[in-house]
Amino acid sequence: MRADLDRILVSAREIATRVAELGRQISADYAGSRQLLAVGILKGSTIFMADLVRAISIPVSFDFMAVASYGQSSSSSGVVRILKDLEQNIEGRDVLLIEDIVDTGLTLNYLLETLRTRNPASLRVCVLLDKPERRKVAVPIAYVGFKIPDEFVVGYGLDYAERYRNLPDVWVLNPEAYQNNSEVKIQSTSGKDHGYDH
Ligand code: PRP
C-alpha cells in the first residue's frame, strides 16, 4: 500500500491544530445559536466532521447527505444526484455544510442552491481542503482548513477507489497508482466526469 503513496501533504498533527482553530472560530461565530446543524456530505467528510464537531463548544446537532454526480454530460452542468437526503427540516436552522474537499465547486454549488430553497436561517460551508486551481464555479466558503495544490490526495476521509480513507494524514497519491488504471476516475487531470475527483 505504501507504494501507492508519495508523500504526506498535511500531517495528522497539522490537521489537529487547524481543526481546533476552526472549532474555536465556529463556536465564537455561532455563539448564541441554538440551532446549529452540521451537515456532513458522505463519505469523505466523516473523519473531518467527527473531529470538528468535538472541537465545537456550543450545542450542535448532525445530519448527513450523500450525493453522486450523474456522469460526464451533466456533471459539467453541475447537476448531482441526491442519494441520501437530510432527515431534518432545516427551515430556520443555522446550517453548516461540512466537506472534505472542494475541487471544481460543482458539488457544493448544487448543494447550496438546493438547501437555500429550504429556507435555513443561515447556510455556510466548512471544508478541510480547498483546491482553488480546479474551480469551475465560484462557491462561498466560510471556513477553509488548508489550501492545497492540484494533486491527487487521499487519507483523513479521502479515498482512491474507496481505499485510504482511514489514513490519519493527508497523502499525495503516487501518479503511478492510477495512471494505468482505466477502471477508475482520475482526480486531478480529468475531474469529476471521469474519476475520483478530489
Ligand atoms: C468529493 C468531495 C466533494 C466533491 C468535490 O466527493 O467529498 O463532495 O468530490 O468535488 P467538486 O468540487 O469537483 O464537486 P466524492 O464524489 O469523491 O465522494 P466521497 O465523499 O464519497 O469520497
Coordinates of N, CA and C and ligand atoms in Angstrom, one line a residue:
M1 N 0.8 -1.2 0.0 CA 0.0 0.0 0.0 C 0.9 1.3 0.0
R2 N 2.0 1.2 0.7 CA 2.9 2.4 0.7 C 3.3 2.8 -0.7
A3 N 3.5 1.8 -1.6 CA 3.9 2.1 -2.9 C 3.0 3.1 -3.6
D4 N 1.7 3.1 -3.3 CA 0.8 4.0 -3.9 C 0.9 5.4 -3.4
L5 N 1.6 5.6 -2.2 CA 1.6 6.8 -1.5 C 2.9 7.5 -1.8
D6 N 2.8 8.8 -2.2 CA 4.1 9.5 -2.5 C 4.6 10.2 -1.2
R7 N 3.8 11.1 -0.7 CA 4.4 11.9 0.5 C 3.2 12.4 1.3
I8 N 3.5 12.8 2.5 CA 2.4 13.4 3.3 C 2.3 14.9 3.0
L9 N 1.1 15.3 2.6 CA 0.9 16.7 2.3 C 0.5 17.5 3.5
V10 N -0.4 17.0 4.3 CA -0.8 17.6 5.6 C -0.8 16.5 6.7
S11 N 0.0 16.8 7.7 CA 0.1 15.7 8.7 C -1.1 15.7 9.7
A12 N -1.2 14.6 10.4 CA -2.3 14.5 11.4 C -2.2 15.6 12.4
R13 N -0.9 15.9 12.8 CA -0.7 16.9 13.8 C -1.1 18.3 13.3
E14 N -0.8 18.6 12.0 CA -1.2 19.9 11.4 C -2.7 20.0 11.3
I15 N -3.3 18.8 11.0 CA -4.8 18.8 10.9 C -5.4 19.0 12.3
A16 N -4.9 18.4 13.3 CA -5.5 18.5 14.6 C -5.4 20.0 15.1
T17 N -4.3 20.6 14.8 CA -4.1 22.0 15.2 C -5.1 22.9 14.5
R18 N -5.3 22.7 13.2 CA -6.2 23.5 12.4 C -7.6 23.2 12.8
V19 N -8.0 22.0 13.0 CA -9.3 21.6 13.4 C -9.7 22.3 14.7
A20 N -8.8 22.3 15.6 CA -9.0 23.0 16.9 C -9.3 24.5 16.7
E21 N -8.5 25.1 15.8 CA -8.7 26.5 15.5 C -10.1 26.8 14.8
L22 N -10.4 25.9 13.9 CA -11.7 26.1 13.2 C -12.9 25.9 14.2
G23 N -12.7 24.9 15.1 CA -13.7 24.7 16.1 C -14.0 25.9 17.0
R24 N -12.8 26.6 17.4 CA -12.9 27.8 18.2 C -13.6 28.9 17.4
Q25 N -13.2 29.0 16.2 CA -13.8 30.1 15.4 C -15.3 29.9 15.1
I26 N -15.6 28.7 14.8 CA -17.1 28.4 14.6 C -17.9 28.6 15.9
S27 N -17.3 28.2 17.0 CA -18.0 28.3 18.3 C -18.2 29.8 18.6
A28 N -17.3 30.6 18.3 CA -17.4 32.1 18.5 C -18.4 32.7 17.5
D29 N -18.3 32.3 16.3 CA -19.2 32.9 15.2 C -20.6 32.6 15.5
Y30 N -20.9 31.4 16.0 CA -22.3 30.9 16.2 C -22.7 31.0 17.7
A31 N -21.9 31.7 18.5 CA -22.3 31.9 19.9 C -23.7 32.4 20.0
G32 N -24.5 31.8 20.8 CA -25.9 32.2 20.9 C -26.9 31.5 20.1
S33 N -26.3 30.8 19.0 CA -27.2 30.0 18.2 C -27.6 28.7 18.9
R34 N -28.8 28.4 18.9 CA -29.3 27.1 19.5 C -29.7 26.2 18.4
Q35 N -29.4 26.6 17.2 CA -30.0 25.9 16.0 C -28.9 25.4 15.1
L36 N -27.7 25.4 15.6 CA -26.6 25.0 14.7 C -26.7 23.5 14.3
L37 N -26.7 23.3 13.0 CA -26.8 21.9 12.4 C -25.6 21.7 11.5
A38 N -24.8 20.7 11.9 CA -23.7 20.4 11.0 C -24.1 19.3 10.0
V39 N -23.9 19.6 8.7 CA -24.4 18.6 7.7 C -23.1 18.0 7.0
G40 N -22.9 16.8 7.2 CA -21.7 16.1 6.6 C -22.1 15.6 5.3
I41 N -21.3 15.8 4.3 CA -21.5 15.2 2.9 C -20.7 13.9 2.8
L42 N -21.5 12.8 2.8 CA -20.8 11.5 2.8 C -20.1 11.2 1.5
K43 N -19.0 10.4 1.5 CA -18.5 9.8 2.7 C -17.2 10.6 3.2
G44 N -16.7 11.4 2.3 CA -15.3 11.9 2.5 C -15.3 12.8 3.8
S45 N -16.4 13.4 4.2 CA -16.3 14.4 5.3 C -16.4 13.7 6.7
T46 N -16.5 12.4 6.7 CA -16.9 11.8 8.0 C -15.8 11.9 9.1
I47 N -14.5 11.8 8.7 CA -13.4 11.8 9.7 C -13.3 13.3 10.1
F48 N -13.3 14.2 9.2 CA -13.2 15.6 9.5 C -14.3 16.1 10.4
M49 N -15.5 15.7 10.0 CA -16.7 16.1 10.8 C -16.6 15.6 12.2
A50 N -16.2 14.3 12.4 CA -16.1 13.7 13.7 C -15.1 14.5 14.6
D51 N -14.0 14.9 14.0 CA -13.1 15.7 14.8 C -13.6 17.2 15.0
L52 N -14.1 17.8 14.0 CA -14.6 19.2 14.0 C -15.7 19.4 15.1
V53 N -16.7 18.5 15.1 CA -17.8 18.7 16.0 C -17.3 18.6 17.4
R54 N -16.3 17.8 17.7 CA -15.8 17.7 19.0 C -14.9 18.9 19.4
A55 N -14.5 19.7 18.4 CA -13.8 21.0 18.7 C -14.7 22.2 18.8
I56 N -16.0 21.9 18.6 CA -17.0 23.0 18.7 C -17.6 22.9 20.1
S57 N -17.7 24.1 20.8 CA -18.0 24.1 22.2 C -19.5 24.5 22.5
I58 N -20.2 24.8 21.4 CA -21.6 25.2 21.6 C -22.5 24.0 21.1
P59 N -23.8 24.0 21.4 CA -24.6 22.9 21.0 C -24.7 22.8 19.5
V60 N -24.5 21.6 19.0 CA -24.5 21.3 17.6 C -25.2 19.9 17.4
S61 N -26.1 19.9 16.4 CA -26.6 18.6 16.0 C -26.1 18.2 14.6
F62 N -26.3 17.0 14.2 CA -25.7 16.5 13.0 C -26.8 16.0 12.0
D63 N -26.5 16.1 10.8 CA -27.3 15.3 9.8 C -26.3 15.0 8.6
F64 N -26.7 14.2 7.7 CA -25.8 13.8 6.6 C -26.6 13.8 5.3
M65 N -25.8 14.1 4.2 CA -26.4 13.9 2.8 C -25.3 13.1 2.1
A66 N -25.8 12.3 1.1 CA -25.0 11.6 0.2 C -25.4 12.0 -1.2
V67 N -24.4 12.3 -2.0 CA -24.6 12.7 -3.4 C -23.7 12.0 -4.4
A68 N -24.1 12.0 -5.6 CA -23.3 11.4 -6.7 C -23.5 12.2 -7.9
S69 N -22.4 12.4 -8.7 CA -22.6 13.1 -10.0 C -23.3 12.2 -11.0
Y70 N -24.0 12.8 -11.9 CA -24.7 12.0 -12.9 C -23.9 11.4 -14.0
G71 N -22.7 11.9 -14.1 CA -21.8 11.4 -15.2 C -21.4 12.6 -16.1
Q72 N -20.7 12.3 -17.1 CA -19.9 13.3 -17.9 C -20.8 14.6 -18.3
S73 N -21.8 14.3 -19.0 CA -22.5 15.5 -19.6 C -23.1 16.4 -18.5
S74 N -23.8 15.7 -17.5 CA -24.5 16.6 -16.6 C -23.6 17.0 -15.5
S75 N -22.5 16.4 -15.2 CA -21.6 16.9 -14.2 C -21.0 18.2 -14.6
S76 N -20.8 18.4 -15.9 CA -20.3 19.7 -16.4 C -21.3 20.8 -16.1
S77 N -22.6 20.4 -16.1 CA -23.6 21.4 -15.8 C -23.8 21.5 -14.3
G78 N -23.1 20.7 -13.5 CA -23.2 20.8 -12.1 C -24.3 20.1 -11.4
V79 N -25.0 19.3 -12.1 CA -26.1 18.5 -11.6 C -25.6 17.3 -10.8
V80 N -26.0 17.2 -9.6 CA -25.7 16.0 -8.8 C -26.9 15.3 -8.4
R81 N -26.8 14.0 -8.1 CA -28.0 13.3 -7.7 C -27.9 13.1 -6.2
I82 N -29.0 13.3 -5.5 CA -29.1 13.1 -4.1 C -29.4 11.6 -3.8
L83 N -28.4 11.0 -3.2 CA -28.6 9.5 -2.8 C -29.2 9.4 -1.5
K84 N -28.9 10.3 -0.6 CA -29.5 10.3 0.8 C -29.7 11.8 1.1
D85 N -31.0 12.1 1.5 CA -31.3 13.5 1.8 C -31.2 13.6 3.3
L86 N -31.3 14.9 3.7 CA -31.4 15.2 5.2 C -32.6 14.6 5.8
E87 N -32.5 14.3 7.1 CA -33.6 13.8 7.9 C -34.3 14.9 8.5
Q88 N -33.6 16.0 8.7 CA -34.2 17.1 9.5 C -34.7 18.2 8.6
N89 N -35.7 18.9 9.0 CA -36.2 20.1 8.4 C -35.2 21.3 8.8
I90 N -34.6 21.9 7.8 CA -33.6 22.9 8.1 C -34.2 24.4 8.1
E91 N -35.5 24.5 7.9 CA -36.1 25.8 8.0 C -35.8 26.5 9.3
G92 N -35.2 27.7 9.3 CA -34.8 28.4 10.5 C -33.6 28.0 11.2
R93 N -32.9 27.0 10.7 CA -31.7 26.5 11.3 C -30.5 27.2 10.8
D94 N -29.4 27.2 11.6 CA -28.1 27.6 11.1 C -27.4 26.4 10.6
V95 N -27.3 26.3 9.3 CA -26.7 25.1 8.7 C -25.3 25.3 8.3
L96 N -24.4 24.4 8.7 CA -23.0 24.4 8.3 C -22.7 23.1 7.6
L97 N -22.4 23.3 6.3 CA -22.1 22.1 5.4 C -20.6 21.8 5.7
I98 N -20.4 20.5 5.9 CA -19.0 20.1 6.1 C -18.6 19.2 5.0
E99 N -17.5 19.6 4.3 CA -16.9 18.8 3.2 C -15.5 18.5 3.4
D100 N -15.0 17.4 2.9 CA -13.6 17.1 3.0 C -12.8 18.0 2.0
I101 N -13.3 18.2 0.8 CA -12.6 18.9 -0.2 C -13.5 19.6 -1.2
V102 N -13.1 20.8 -1.6 CA -13.8 21.5 -2.8 C -12.8 21.6 -3.9
D103 N -13.3 21.1 -5.0 CA -12.4 20.9 -6.2 C -13.0 21.8 -7.3
T104 N -13.8 21.3 -8.2 CA -14.5 22.2 -9.2 C -15.5 23.1 -8.6
G105 N -16.0 22.7 -7.4 CA -17.0 23.5 -6.7 C -18.5 23.1 -7.2
L106 N -18.6 22.2 -8.1 CA -19.9 21.9 -8.7 C -20.8 21.2 -7.6
T107 N -20.2 20.3 -6.8 CA -21.0 19.6 -5.8 C -21.5 20.6 -4.8
L108 N -20.7 21.5 -4.3 CA -21.1 22.4 -3.3 C -22.1 23.4 -3.9
N109 N -21.8 23.9 -5.1 CA -22.7 24.8 -5.7 C -24.2 24.2 -5.8
Y110 N -24.2 23.0 -6.2 CA -25.5 22.4 -6.3 C -26.2 22.2 -4.9
L111 N -25.4 21.8 -3.9 CA -25.9 21.6 -2.6 C -26.4 22.9 -2.0
L112 N -25.6 24.0 -2.2 CA -26.0 25.3 -1.7 C -27.3 25.8 -2.3
E113 N -27.4 25.6 -3.6 CA -28.7 26.0 -4.3 C -29.9 25.2 -3.8
T114 N -29.6 23.9 -3.6 CA -30.7 23.1 -3.2 C -31.2 23.4 -1.8
L115 N -30.2 23.6 -0.9 CA -30.6 23.8 0.5 C -31.1 25.2 0.8
R116 N -30.7 26.2 0.0 CA -31.2 27.5 0.1 C -32.7 27.6 -0.1
T117 N -33.2 26.7 -0.9 CA -34.7 26.7 -1.2 C -35.5 26.2 0.0
R118 N -34.8 25.7 1.0 CA -35.5 25.1 2.2 C -35.5 26.1 3.3
N119 N -35.0 27.4 3.0 CA -35.1 28.5 4.0 C -34.4 28.3 5.3
P120 N -33.1 27.9 5.3 CA -32.4 27.9 6.6 C -32.2 29.3 7.1
A121 N -32.0 29.5 8.4 CA -31.7 30.9 8.9 C -30.3 31.3 8.3
S122 N -29.4 30.4 8.2 CA -28.1 30.7 7.6 C -27.6 29.4 7.0
L123 N -26.6 29.6 6.0 CA -26.1 28.5 5.3 C -24.6 28.8 5.0
R124 N -23.7 28.1 5.6 CA -22.3 28.3 5.4 C -21.6 27.0 5.1
V125 N -20.4 27.1 4.6 CA -19.6 25.9 4.3 C -18.3 25.9 5.0
C126 N -17.9 24.7 5.5 CA -16.6 24.5 6.1 C -15.9 23.3 5.4
V127 N -14.8 23.6 4.7 CA -14.1 22.5 4.0 C -12.7 22.3 4.6
L128 N -12.2 21.1 4.7 CA -10.9 20.8 5.2 C -9.9 21.3 4.1
L129 N -10.1 20.9 2.9 CA -9.1 21.1 1.8 C -9.7 21.9 0.6
D130 N -9.0 22.9 0.2 CA -9.5 23.7 -0.9 C -8.5 23.6 -2.0
K131 N -8.9 23.2 -3.2 CA -8.0 23.2 -4.4 C -8.5 24.3 -5.4
P132 N -8.1 25.5 -5.1 CA -8.6 26.7 -5.9 C -8.3 26.6 -7.4
E133 N -7.2 25.9 -7.8 CA -6.8 25.8 -9.2 C -7.8 25.1 -10.0
R134 N -8.6 24.3 -9.4 CA -9.5 23.4 -10.1 C -10.9 24.0 -10.2
R135 N -11.2 25.1 -9.7 CA -12.5 25.6 -9.6 C -13.2 25.9 -10.9
K136 N -14.4 25.5 -11.1 CA -15.2 25.8 -12.3 C -16.3 26.8 -12.0
V137 N -16.7 26.8 -10.7 CA -17.8 27.7 -10.3 C -17.4 28.2 -9.0
A138 N -17.6 29.5 -8.8 CA -17.3 30.2 -7.5 C -18.3 29.8 -6.5
V139 N -17.8 29.3 -5.3 CA -18.7 29.0 -4.2 C -18.2 29.7 -3.0
P140 N -19.1 30.2 -2.2 CA -18.7 30.9 -0.9 C -18.3 29.9 0.1
I141 N -17.1 30.0 0.6 CA -16.6 29.1 1.7 C -16.2 29.9 2.9
A142 N -16.9 29.7 4.0 CA -16.7 30.5 5.2 C -15.4 30.0 5.9
Y143 N -15.2 28.7 5.9 CA -14.1 28.1 6.7 C -13.3 27.1 5.9
V144 N -12.0 27.4 5.8 CA -11.1 26.5 5.0 C -10.0 26.0 5.9
G145 N -9.8 24.7 5.9 CA -8.7 24.2 6.7 C -7.3 24.5 6.0
F146 N -7.2 24.0 4.8 CA -5.9 24.2 4.1 C -6.2 24.4 2.6
K147 N -5.5 25.3 2.0 CA -5.4 25.4 0.5 C -4.3 24.5 0.0
I148 N -4.7 23.7 -1.0 CA -3.7 22.7 -1.4 C -3.5 22.8 -3.0
P149 N -2.3 22.4 -3.5 CA -2.2 22.4 -4.9 C -3.0 21.3 -5.6
D150 N -3.0 21.3 -6.9 CA -3.8 20.3 -7.7 C -3.1 19.0 -7.8
E151 N -3.2 18.2 -6.7 CA -2.6 16.9 -6.6 C -3.7 16.0 -6.1
F152 N -3.5 14.7 -6.4 CA -4.5 13.7 -6.0 C -4.2 13.3 -4.6
V153 N -5.1 13.6 -3.7 CA -4.8 13.4 -2.3 C -5.8 12.4 -1.7
V154 N -5.2 11.6 -0.7 CA -6.0 10.6 0.0 C -5.7 10.7 1.5
G155 N -6.6 10.1 2.3 CA -6.4 10.0 3.7 C -7.3 11.0 4.4
Y156 N -7.5 10.7 5.7 CA -8.3 11.6 6.6 C -9.7 11.7 5.9
G157 N -10.2 10.6 5.4 CA -11.6 10.6 4.8 C -11.6 10.5 3.3
L158 N -10.5 11.0 2.7 CA -10.5 11.0 1.2 C -10.0 9.7 0.7
D159 N -10.6 9.2 -0.4 CA -10.2 7.9 -0.9 C -9.7 7.9 -2.3
Y160 N -9.1 6.8 -2.7 CA -8.8 6.4 -4.1 C -9.4 5.0 -4.2
A161 N -10.4 4.9 -5.0 CA -11.1 3.6 -5.2 C -11.6 3.0 -3.9
E162 N -12.1 3.9 -3.0 CA -12.6 3.6 -1.7 C -11.5 3.1 -0.7
R163 N -10.2 3.3 -1.1 CA -9.2 2.9 -0.1 C -8.5 4.2 0.5
Y164 N -7.9 4.0 1.5 CA -7.0 5.1 2.2 C -7.8 6.1 3.0
R165 N -9.1 5.9 3.1 CA -9.9 6.9 3.9 C -9.4 6.9 5.4
N166 N -8.9 5.8 5.8 CA -8.6 5.7 7.3 C -7.2 6.2 7.6
L167 N -6.4 6.6 6.6 CA -5.1 7.1 7.0 C -5.2 8.4 7.8
P168 N -4.4 8.5 8.9 CA -4.5 9.7 9.7 C -4.0 11.0 9.1
D169 N -3.1 10.9 8.1 CA -2.5 12.0 7.5 C -3.2 12.2 6.1
V170 N -3.0 13.3 5.5 CA -3.4 13.5 4.1 C -2.1 13.3 3.2
W171 N -2.2 12.3 2.3 CA -1.1 12.0 1.5 C -1.4 12.4 0.0
V172 N -0.3 12.6 -0.7 CA -0.3 12.7 -2.2 C -0.2 11.3 -2.7
L173 N -1.1 10.9 -3.6 CA -1.1 9.6 -4.2 C 0.0 9.6 -5.3
N174 N 0.7 8.5 -5.3 CA 1.7 8.4 -6.4 C 1.0 8.2 -7.7
P175 N 1.3 9.1 -8.7 CA 0.6 9.0 -10.0 C 0.6 7.7 -10.6
E176 N 1.6 6.9 -10.4 CA 1.7 5.5 -11.0 C 0.5 4.6 -10.4
A177 N 0.0 5.0 -9.3 CA -1.1 4.2 -8.7 C -2.3 4.2 -9.6
Y178 N -2.6 5.3 -10.3 CA -3.8 5.5 -11.0 C -3.6 5.7 -12.5
Q179 N -2.4 6.0 -13.0 CA -2.2 6.4 -14.4 C -2.6 5.2 -15.4
N180 N -2.3 4.0 -15.0 CA -2.6 2.9 -15.9 C -3.9 2.2 -15.6
N181 N -4.7 2.8 -14.7 CA -5.9 2.1 -14.3 C -7.1 2.8 -14.9
S182 N -7.6 2.3 -16.0 CA -8.7 2.9 -16.8 C -10.1 2.7 -16.0
E183 N -10.0 1.8 -15.0 CA -11.3 1.5 -14.3 C -11.7 2.6 -13.4
V184 N -10.8 3.4 -13.0 CA -11.1 4.4 -12.0 C -11.0 5.8 -12.6
K185 N -11.7 6.7 -12.0 CA -11.7 8.1 -12.5 C -10.4 8.8 -11.9
I186 N -9.9 9.7 -12.7 CA -8.7 10.4 -12.2 C -9.0 11.8 -11.7
Q187 N -8.5 11.9 -10.4 CA -8.9 13.1 -9.7 C -8.4 14.4 -10.2
S188 N -7.1 14.5 -10.5 CA -6.6 15.8 -10.7 C -6.4 16.2 -12.2
T189 N -6.6 15.2 -13.1 CA -6.4 15.5 -14.5 C -7.7 15.6 -15.3
S190 N -8.7 14.8 -14.9 CA -9.9 14.8 -15.7 C -11.1 15.2 -14.9
G191 N -11.0 15.4 -13.7 CA -12.1 15.9 -12.9 C -13.2 14.9 -12.6
K192 N -14.3 15.4 -12.2 CA -15.4 14.6 -11.6 C -16.0 13.7 -12.7
D193 N -15.9 14.2 -14.0 CA -16.5 13.4 -15.1 C -15.9 12.0 -15.2
H194 N -14.7 11.9 -15.0 CA -14.0 10.6 -15.2 C -13.6 9.9 -14.0
G195 N -13.6 10.6 -12.9 CA -13.0 9.8 -11.8 C -13.1 10.4 -10.4
Y196 N -12.2 9.8 -9.6 CA -12.1 10.3 -8.3 C -11.7 11.7 -8.3
D197 N -12.4 12.5 -7.7 CA -12.4 13.9 -8.0 C -12.1 14.8 -6.9
H198 N -11.1 14.5 -6.1 CA -10.8 15.5 -5.1 C -9.5 16.2 -5.5
Ligands
PRP1 C1 -15.7 14.6 -3.3 C2 -15.8 15.6 -2.2 C3 -16.8 16.5 -2.7 C4 -16.6 16.5 -4.2 C5 -15.8 17.7 -4.5 O1 -16.7 13.6 -3.2 O2 -16.2 15.0 -1.0 O3 -18.2 16.1 -2.4 O4 -15.9 15.3 -4.5 O5 -15.6 17.8 -5.9 P1 -16.2 19.0 -6.8 O6 -15.8 20.3 -6.1 O7 -15.4 18.9 -8.1 O8 -17.6 18.9 -7.0 P2 -16.6 12.2 -3.9 O9 -17.6 12.2 -5.1 O10 -15.2 11.8 -4.2 O11 -17.3 11.2 -2.8 P3 -16.8 10.8 -1.4 O12 -17.0 12.0 -0.5 O13 -17.7 9.6 -1.0 O14 -15.4 10.3 -1.5

